Short mmCIF file of C-alpha atoms in Angstrom, two decimals:
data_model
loop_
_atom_site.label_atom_id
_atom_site.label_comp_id
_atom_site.label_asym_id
_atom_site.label_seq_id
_atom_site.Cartn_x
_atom_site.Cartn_y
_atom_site.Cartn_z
CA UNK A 1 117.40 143.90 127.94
CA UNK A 2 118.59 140.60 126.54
CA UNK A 3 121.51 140.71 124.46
CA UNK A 4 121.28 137.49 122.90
CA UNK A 5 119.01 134.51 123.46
CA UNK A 6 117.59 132.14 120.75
CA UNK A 7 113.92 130.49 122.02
CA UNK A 8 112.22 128.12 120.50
CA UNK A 9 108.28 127.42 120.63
CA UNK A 10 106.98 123.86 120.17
CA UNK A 11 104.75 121.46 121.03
CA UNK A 12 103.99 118.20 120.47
CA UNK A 13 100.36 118.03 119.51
CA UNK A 14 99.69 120.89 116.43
CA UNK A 15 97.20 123.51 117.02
CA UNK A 16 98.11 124.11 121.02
CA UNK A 17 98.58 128.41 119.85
CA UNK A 18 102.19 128.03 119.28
CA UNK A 19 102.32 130.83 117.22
CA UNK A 20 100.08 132.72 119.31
CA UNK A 21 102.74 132.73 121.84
CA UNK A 22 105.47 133.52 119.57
CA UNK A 23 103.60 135.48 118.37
CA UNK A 24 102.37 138.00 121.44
CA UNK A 25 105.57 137.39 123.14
CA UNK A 26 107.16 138.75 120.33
CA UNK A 27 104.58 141.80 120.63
CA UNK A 28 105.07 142.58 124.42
CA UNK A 29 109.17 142.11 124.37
CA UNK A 30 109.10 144.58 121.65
CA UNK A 31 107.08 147.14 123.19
CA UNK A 32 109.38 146.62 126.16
CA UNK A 33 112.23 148.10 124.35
CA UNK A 34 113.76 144.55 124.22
CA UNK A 35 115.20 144.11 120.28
CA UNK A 36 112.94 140.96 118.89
CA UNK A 37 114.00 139.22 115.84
CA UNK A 38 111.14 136.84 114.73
CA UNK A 39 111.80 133.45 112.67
CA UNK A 40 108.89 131.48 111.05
CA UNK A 41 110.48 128.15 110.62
CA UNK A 42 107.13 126.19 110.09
CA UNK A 43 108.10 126.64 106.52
CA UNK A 44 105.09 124.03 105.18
CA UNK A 45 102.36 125.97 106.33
CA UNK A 46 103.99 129.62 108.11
CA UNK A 47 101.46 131.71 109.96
CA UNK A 48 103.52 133.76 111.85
CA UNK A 49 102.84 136.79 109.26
CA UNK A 50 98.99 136.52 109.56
CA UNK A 51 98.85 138.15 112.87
CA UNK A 52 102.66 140.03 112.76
CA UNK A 53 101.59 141.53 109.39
CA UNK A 54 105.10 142.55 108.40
CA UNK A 55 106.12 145.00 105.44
CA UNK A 56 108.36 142.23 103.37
CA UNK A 57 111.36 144.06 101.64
CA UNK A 58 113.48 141.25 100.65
CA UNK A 59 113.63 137.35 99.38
CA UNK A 60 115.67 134.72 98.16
CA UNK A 61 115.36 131.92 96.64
CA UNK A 62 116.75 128.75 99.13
CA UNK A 63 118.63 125.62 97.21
CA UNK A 64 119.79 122.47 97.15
CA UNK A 65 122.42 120.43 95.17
CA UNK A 66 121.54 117.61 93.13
CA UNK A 67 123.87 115.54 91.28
CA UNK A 68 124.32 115.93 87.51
CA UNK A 69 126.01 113.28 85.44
CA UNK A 70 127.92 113.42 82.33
CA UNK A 71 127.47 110.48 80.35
CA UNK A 72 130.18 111.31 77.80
CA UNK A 73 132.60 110.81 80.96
CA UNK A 74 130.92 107.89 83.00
CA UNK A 75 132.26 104.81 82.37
CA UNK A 76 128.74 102.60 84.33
CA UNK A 77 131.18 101.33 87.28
CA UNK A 78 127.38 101.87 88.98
CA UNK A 79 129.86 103.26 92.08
CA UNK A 80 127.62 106.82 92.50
CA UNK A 81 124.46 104.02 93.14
CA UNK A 82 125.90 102.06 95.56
CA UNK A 83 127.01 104.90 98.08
CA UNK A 84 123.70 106.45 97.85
CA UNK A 85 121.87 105.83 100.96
CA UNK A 86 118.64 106.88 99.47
CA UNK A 87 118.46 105.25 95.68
CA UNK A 88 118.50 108.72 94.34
CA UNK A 89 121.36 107.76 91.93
CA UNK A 90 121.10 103.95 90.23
CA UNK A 91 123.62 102.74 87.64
CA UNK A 92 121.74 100.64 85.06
CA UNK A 93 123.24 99.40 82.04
CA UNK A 94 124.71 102.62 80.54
CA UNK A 95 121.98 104.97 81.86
CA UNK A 96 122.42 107.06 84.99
CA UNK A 97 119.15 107.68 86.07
CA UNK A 98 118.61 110.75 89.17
CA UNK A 99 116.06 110.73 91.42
CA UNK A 100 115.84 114.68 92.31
CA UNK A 101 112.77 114.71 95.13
CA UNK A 102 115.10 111.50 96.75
CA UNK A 103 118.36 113.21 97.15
CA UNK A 104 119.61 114.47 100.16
CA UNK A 105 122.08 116.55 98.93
CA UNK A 106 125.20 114.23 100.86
CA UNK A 107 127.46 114.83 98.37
CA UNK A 108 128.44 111.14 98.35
CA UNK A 109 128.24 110.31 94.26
CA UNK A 110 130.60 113.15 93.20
CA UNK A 111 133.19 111.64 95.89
CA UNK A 112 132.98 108.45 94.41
CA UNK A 113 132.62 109.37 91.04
CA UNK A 114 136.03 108.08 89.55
CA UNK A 115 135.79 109.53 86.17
CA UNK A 116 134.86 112.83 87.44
CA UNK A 117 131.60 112.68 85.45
CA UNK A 118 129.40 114.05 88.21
CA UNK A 119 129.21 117.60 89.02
CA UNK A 120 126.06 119.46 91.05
CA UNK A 121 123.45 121.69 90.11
CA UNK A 122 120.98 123.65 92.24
CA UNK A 123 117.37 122.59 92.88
CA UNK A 124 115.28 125.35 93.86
CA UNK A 125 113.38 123.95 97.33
CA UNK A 126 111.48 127.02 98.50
CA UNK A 127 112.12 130.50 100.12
CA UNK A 128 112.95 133.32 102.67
CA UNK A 129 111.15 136.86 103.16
CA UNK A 130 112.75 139.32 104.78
CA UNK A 131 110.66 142.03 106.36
CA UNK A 132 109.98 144.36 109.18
CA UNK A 133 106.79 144.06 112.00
CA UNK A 134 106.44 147.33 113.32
CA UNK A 135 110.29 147.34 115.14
CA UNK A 136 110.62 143.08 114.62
CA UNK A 137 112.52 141.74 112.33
CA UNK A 138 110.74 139.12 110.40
CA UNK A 139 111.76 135.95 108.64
CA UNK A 140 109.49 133.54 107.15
CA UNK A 141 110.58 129.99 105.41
CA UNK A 142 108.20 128.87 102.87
CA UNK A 143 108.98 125.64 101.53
CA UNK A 144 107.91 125.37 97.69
CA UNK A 145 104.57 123.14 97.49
CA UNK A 146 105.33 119.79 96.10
CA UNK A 147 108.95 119.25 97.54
CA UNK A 148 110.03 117.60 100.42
CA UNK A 149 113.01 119.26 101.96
CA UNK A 150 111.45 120.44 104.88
CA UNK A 151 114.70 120.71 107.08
CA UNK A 152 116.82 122.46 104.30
CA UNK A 153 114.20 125.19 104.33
CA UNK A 154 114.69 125.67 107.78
CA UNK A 155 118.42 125.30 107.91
CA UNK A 156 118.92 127.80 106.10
CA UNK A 157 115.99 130.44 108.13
CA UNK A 158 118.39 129.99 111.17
CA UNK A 159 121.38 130.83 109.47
CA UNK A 160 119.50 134.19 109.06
CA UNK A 161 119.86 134.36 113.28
CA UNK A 162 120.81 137.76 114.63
CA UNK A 163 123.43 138.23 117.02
CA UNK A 164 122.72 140.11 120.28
CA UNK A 165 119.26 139.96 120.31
CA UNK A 166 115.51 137.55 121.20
CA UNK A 167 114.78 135.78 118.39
CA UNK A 168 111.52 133.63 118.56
CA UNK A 169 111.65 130.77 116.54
CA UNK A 170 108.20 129.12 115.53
CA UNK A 171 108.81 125.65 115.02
CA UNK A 172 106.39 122.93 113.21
CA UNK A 173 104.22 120.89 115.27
CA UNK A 174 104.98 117.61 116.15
CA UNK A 175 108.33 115.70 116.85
CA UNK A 176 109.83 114.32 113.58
CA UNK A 177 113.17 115.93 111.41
CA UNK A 178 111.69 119.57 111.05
CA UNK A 179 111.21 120.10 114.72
CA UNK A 180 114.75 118.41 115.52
CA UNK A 181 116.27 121.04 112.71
CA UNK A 182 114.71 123.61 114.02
CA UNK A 183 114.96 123.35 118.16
CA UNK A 184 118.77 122.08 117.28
CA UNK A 185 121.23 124.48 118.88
CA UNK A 186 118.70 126.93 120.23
CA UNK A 187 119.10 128.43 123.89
CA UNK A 188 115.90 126.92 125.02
CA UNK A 189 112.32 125.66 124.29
CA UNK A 190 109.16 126.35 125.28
CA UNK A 191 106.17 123.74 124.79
CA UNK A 192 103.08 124.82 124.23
CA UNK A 193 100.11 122.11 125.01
CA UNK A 194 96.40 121.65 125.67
CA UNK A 195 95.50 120.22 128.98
CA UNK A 196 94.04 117.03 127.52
CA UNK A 197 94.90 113.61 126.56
CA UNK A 198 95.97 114.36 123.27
CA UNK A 199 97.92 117.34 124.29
CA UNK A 200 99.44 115.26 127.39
CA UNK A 201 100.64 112.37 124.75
CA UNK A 202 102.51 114.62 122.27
CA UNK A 203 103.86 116.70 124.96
CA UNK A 204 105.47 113.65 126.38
CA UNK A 205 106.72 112.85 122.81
CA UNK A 206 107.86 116.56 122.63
CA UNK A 207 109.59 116.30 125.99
CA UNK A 208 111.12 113.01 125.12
CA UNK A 209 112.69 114.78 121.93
CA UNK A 210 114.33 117.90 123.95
CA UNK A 211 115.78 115.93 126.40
CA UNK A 212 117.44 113.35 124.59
CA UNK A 213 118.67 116.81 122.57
CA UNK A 214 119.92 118.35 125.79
CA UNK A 215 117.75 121.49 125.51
CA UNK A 216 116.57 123.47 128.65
CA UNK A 217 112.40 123.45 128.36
CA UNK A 218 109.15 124.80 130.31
CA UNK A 219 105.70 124.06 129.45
CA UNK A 220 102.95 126.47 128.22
CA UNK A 221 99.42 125.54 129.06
CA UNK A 222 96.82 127.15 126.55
CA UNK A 223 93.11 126.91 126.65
CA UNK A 224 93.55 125.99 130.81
CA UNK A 225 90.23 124.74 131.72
CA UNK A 226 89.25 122.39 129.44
CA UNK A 227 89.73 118.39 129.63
CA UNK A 228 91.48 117.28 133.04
CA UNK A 229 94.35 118.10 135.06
CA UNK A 230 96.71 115.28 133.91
CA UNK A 231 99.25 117.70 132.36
CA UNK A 232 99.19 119.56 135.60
CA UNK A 233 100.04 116.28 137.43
CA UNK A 234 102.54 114.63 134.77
CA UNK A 235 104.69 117.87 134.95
CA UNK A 236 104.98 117.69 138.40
CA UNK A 237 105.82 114.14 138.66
CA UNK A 238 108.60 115.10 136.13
CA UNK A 239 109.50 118.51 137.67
CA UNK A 240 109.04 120.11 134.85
CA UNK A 241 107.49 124.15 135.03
CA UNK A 242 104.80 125.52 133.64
CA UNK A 243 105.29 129.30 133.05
CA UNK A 244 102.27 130.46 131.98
CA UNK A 245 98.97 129.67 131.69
CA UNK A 246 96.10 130.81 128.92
CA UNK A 247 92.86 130.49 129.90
CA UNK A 248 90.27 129.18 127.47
CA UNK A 249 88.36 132.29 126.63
CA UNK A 250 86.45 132.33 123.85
CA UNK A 251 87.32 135.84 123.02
CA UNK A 252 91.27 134.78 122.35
CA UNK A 253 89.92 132.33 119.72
CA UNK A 254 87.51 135.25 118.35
CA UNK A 255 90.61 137.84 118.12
CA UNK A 256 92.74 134.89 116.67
CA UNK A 257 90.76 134.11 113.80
CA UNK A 258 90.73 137.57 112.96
CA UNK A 259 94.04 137.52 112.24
CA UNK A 260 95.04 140.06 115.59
CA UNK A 261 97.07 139.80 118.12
CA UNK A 262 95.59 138.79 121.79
CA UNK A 263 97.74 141.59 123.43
CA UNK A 264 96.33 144.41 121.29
CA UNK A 265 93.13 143.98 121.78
CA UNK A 266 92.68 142.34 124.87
CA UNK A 267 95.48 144.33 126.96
CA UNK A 268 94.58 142.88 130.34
CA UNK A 269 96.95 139.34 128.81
CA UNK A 270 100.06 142.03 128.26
CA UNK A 271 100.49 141.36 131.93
CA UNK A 272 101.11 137.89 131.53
CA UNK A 273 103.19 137.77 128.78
CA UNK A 274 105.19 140.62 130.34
CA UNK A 275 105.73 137.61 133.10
CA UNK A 276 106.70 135.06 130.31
CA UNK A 277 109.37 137.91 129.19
CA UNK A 278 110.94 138.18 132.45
CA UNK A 279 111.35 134.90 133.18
CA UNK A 280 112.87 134.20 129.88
CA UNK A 281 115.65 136.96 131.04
CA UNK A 282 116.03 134.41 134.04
CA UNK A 283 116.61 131.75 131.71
CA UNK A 284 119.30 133.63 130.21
CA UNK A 285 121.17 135.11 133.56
CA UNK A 286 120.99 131.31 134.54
CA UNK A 287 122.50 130.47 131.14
CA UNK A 288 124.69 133.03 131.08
CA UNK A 289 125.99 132.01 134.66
CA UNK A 290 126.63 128.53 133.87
CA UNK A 291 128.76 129.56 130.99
CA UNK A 292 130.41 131.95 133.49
CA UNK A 293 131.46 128.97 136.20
CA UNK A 294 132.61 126.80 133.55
CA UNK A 295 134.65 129.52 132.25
CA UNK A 296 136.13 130.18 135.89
CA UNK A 297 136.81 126.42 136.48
CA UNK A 298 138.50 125.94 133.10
CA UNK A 299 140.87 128.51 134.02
CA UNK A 300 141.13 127.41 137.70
CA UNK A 301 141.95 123.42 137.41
CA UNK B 1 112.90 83.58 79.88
CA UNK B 2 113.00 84.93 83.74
CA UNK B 3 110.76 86.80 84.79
CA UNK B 4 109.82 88.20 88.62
CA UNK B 5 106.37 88.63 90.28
CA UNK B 6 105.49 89.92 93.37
CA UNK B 7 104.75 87.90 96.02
CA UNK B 8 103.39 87.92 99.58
CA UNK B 9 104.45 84.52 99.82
CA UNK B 10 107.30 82.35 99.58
CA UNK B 11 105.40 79.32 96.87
CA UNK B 12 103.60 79.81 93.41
CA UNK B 13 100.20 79.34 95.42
CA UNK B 14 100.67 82.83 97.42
CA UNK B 15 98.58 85.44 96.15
CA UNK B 16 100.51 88.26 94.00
CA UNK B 17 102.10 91.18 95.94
CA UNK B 18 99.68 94.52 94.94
CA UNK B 19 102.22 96.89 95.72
CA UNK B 20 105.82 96.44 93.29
CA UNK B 21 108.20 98.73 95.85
CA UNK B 22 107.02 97.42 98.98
CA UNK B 23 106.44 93.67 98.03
CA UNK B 24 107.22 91.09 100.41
CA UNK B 25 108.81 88.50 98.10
CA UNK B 26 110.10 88.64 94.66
CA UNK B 27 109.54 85.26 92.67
CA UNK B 28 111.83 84.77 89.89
CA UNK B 29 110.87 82.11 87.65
CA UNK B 30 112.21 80.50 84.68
CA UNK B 31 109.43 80.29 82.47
CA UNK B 32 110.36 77.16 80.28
CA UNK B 33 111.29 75.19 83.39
CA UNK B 34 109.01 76.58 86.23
CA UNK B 35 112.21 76.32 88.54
CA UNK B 36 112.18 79.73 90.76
CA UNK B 37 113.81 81.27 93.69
CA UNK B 38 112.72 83.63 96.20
CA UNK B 39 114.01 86.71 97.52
CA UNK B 40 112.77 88.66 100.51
CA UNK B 41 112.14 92.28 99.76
CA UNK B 42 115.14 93.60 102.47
CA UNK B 43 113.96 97.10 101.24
CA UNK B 44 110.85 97.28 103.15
CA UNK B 45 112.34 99.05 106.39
CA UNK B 46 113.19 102.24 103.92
CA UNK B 47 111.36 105.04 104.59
CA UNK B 48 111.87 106.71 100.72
CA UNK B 49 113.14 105.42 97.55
CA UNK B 50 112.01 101.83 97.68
CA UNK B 51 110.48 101.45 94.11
CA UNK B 52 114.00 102.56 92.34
CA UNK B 53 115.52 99.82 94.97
CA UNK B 54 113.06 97.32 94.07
CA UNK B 55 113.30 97.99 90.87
CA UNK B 56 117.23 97.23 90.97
CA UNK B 57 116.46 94.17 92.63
CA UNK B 58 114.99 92.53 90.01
CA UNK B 59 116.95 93.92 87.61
CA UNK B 60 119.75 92.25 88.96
CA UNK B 61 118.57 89.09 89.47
CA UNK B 62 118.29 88.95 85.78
CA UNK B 63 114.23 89.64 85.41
CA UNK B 64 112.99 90.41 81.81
CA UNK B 65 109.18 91.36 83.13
CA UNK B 66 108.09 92.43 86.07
CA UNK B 67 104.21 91.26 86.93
CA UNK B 68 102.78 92.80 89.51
CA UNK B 69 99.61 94.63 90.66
CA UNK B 70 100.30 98.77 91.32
CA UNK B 71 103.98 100.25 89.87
CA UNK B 72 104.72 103.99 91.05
CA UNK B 73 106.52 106.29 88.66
CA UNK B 74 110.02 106.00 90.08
CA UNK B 75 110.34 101.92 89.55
CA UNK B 76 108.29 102.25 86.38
CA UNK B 77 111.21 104.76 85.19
CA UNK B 78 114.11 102.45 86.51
CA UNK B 79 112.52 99.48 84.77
CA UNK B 80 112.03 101.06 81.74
CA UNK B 81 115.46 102.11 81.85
CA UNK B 82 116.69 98.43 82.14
CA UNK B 83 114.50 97.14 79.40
CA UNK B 84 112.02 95.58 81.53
CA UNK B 85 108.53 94.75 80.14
CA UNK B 86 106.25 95.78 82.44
CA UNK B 87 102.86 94.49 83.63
CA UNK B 88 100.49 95.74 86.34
CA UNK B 89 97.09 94.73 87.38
CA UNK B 90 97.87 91.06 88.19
CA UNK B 91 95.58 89.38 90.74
CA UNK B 92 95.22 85.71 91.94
CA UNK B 93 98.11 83.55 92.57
CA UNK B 94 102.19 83.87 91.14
CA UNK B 95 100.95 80.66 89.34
CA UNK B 96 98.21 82.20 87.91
CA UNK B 97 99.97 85.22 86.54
CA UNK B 98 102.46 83.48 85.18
CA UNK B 99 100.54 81.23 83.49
CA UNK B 100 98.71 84.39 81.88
CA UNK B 101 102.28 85.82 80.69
CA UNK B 102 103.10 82.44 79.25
CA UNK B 103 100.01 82.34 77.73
CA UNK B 104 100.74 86.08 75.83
CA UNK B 105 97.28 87.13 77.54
CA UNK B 106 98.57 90.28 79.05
CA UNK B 107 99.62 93.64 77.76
CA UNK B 108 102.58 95.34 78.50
CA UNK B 109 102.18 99.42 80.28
CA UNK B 110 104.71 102.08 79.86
CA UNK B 111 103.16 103.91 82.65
CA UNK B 112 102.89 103.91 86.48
CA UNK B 113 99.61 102.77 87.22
CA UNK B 114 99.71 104.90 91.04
CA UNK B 115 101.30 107.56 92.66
CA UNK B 116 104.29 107.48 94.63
CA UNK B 117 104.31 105.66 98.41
CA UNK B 118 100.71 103.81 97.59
CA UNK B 119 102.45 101.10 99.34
CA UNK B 120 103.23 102.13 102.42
CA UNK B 121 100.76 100.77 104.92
CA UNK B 122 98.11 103.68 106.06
#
């Protein structure tokens, strides 16, 4: 069994089944005894719990700090406005005006702040549930509709990572500053794509993204059969491997839109998600090895 | 009395910037002499927070009213903050508009007349 990994599953182009993998991997490592911890990280729009169905028995409220200003202590020096990066906080005249959706929480304005006029208060962003899938444990961001701290959501879903144990992370689709927070630090990723020109343009953008991050990858090809073979071709060009392969059978997209998951109903896919659970033991003995021979020529120079 | 209008040129002829936050030019004109200068909106790279940086723009270079065609809420409330007088739905040239404002034709808003980011190029 795997005593600690963190995966993460991505893509570049949305709507390729990463959470279908997450999900059913999570499903078959389970059943295999292995402990699963399950993180739904595309707080926007998480669907992780649709076909998981977890019993939720816990969940708290995630923050932010926004800058409060006492006017009876500023003097207008206008200093708080001209650190801010992102015009949340402008000096004008003797108003302070605060931008709350603009702030990014840096901290900068109470630094400056020579009077000591500016102190922080929380801005509720969105939340985290806490629950149980069968033997997974289940977390789910949800990002409150309206805001726009995507990234803080997440943030604070992975400090919720368990030691000694898989935990899946389904990431948001696409390549911008919620997929870099939540791939960040993780073990390694696995992109999920659709063998067609869309799906072979964002999964260049995707792969683009993890390596100039430094993160160990593989490819997923869903609905294999459709468009051309380009994907195929591109990923051998760039030596990159593709560890499993979904067919495009109609019944997966019937099961899926029911809500289930592939493996329960159609159990002759357990097989190969059984595969994708092995190799992503390899992944960790290799990871686990490199740590080992940099340990043993630390100690040996 | 000085007053700014958005530009997308660099001359009275251009035709008036629709967007306040993400206009190209600023035009501040003297309005008893007609003399005016021209500043380059620098804030246009800025992926966020542009109409509270435009809107400090102006105020700084010492702007009274603001004509322009669409204001979103955040300059509209740093404006209003500074005192600014406030006037959207300009079309036609900087000369034209100004003309208008000299002329006490238009009426000052207290509102935003669009959402926020309107401006930013689809």
């Amino acid at each position: 069994m795997l005593n600690g990994l963190v995966i993460a599953i991505a893509s570049g182009k949305g709507g390729t089944g990463k959470t279908t993998i997450a999900a059913n991997l999570a499903q078959v490592a389970c059943g295999l005894g292995q402990e699963v911890q399950y993180l739904d990280c595309d707080v926007e729009e998480p669907n992780g719990h649709i076909f998981l169905k977890p019993k939720i028995n816990r969940s708290q409220q995630v923050t932010v700090d926004i800058p409060q200003v006492d006017l009876e202590k500023c003097i207008g020096c206008g200093k708080c406005g001209e650190i801010c990066q992102y015009s949340a906080i402008v000096c004008i005249k003797e108003h302070v005006l605060t931008f709350e959706q603009l702030c990014h929480s840096c901290g900068g304005c109470l630094r400056v702040c020579p009077a000591g006029a500016i102190k922080t208060k929380p801005l509720s962003i969105g939340q985290i549930e806490f629950g149980k899938a069968g033997n997974i444990d289940f977390v789910s961001g949800k990002l409150r509709i309206g805001n726009v701290r995507t990234p803080s959501v997440i943030r604070e879903v992975k400090k919720c990572i368990k030691e000694g144990c898989l935990t899946i992370i389904d990431v948001p689709p696409g390549t911008s500053c919620p997929v870099v927070e939540a791939v960040k630090g993780t073990d390694f990723v696995l992109l999920v794509t659709e063998p067609t020109p869309f799906g072979l343009n964002d999964l260049k953008l995707a792969v683009e993204l993890v390596r100039e991050m430094g993160l160990p990858f593989s490819v997923v090809v869903n609905r294999d059969g459709i468009g051309n073979n380009d994907v195929e071709k591109y990923c051998e060009a760039e030596s990159i491997d593709i560890v499993m392969k979904l067919p495009d059978d109609r019944r997966i997209a019937e099961i899926y839109s029911t809500g289930q998951i592939i493996v329960d109903v159609l159990s002759g896919y357990r097989k190969r998600f059984s595969e994708l659970y092995e190799y992503i033991k390899s992944v960790k003995a290799g990871i686990d090895d490199k740590r080992r021979l940099r340990i043993w020529r630390k100690n040996n120079s | 009395m000085k007053i700014a209008v958005t530009s997308t040129g660099e001359t009275l002829d251009s035709q008036v910037d629709q967007r306040f936050g993400r206009a190209a030019f600023f035009v501040i004109a003297e309005t008893d002499t007609m003399d005016f200068a021209v500043i380059e909106n620098e804030n246009l790279a800025a992926g966020g927070g542009v109409g509270v940086s435009s809107a400090k723009l102006v105020i700084d270079a010492g702007a009274e009213a603001v004509l322009t065609g669409n204001c979103g809420p955040n300059a509209q409330r740093t404006l209003s903050a500074a005192g600014i007088k406030l006037f959207t739905g300009l079309t036609g040239t900087v000369a034209q508009a100004i003309e208008l404002f000299k002329e006490g034709k238009l009426t000052e808003t207290t509102e935003p007349n669009v959402r926020p980011h309107s401006g930013v190029k689809k």
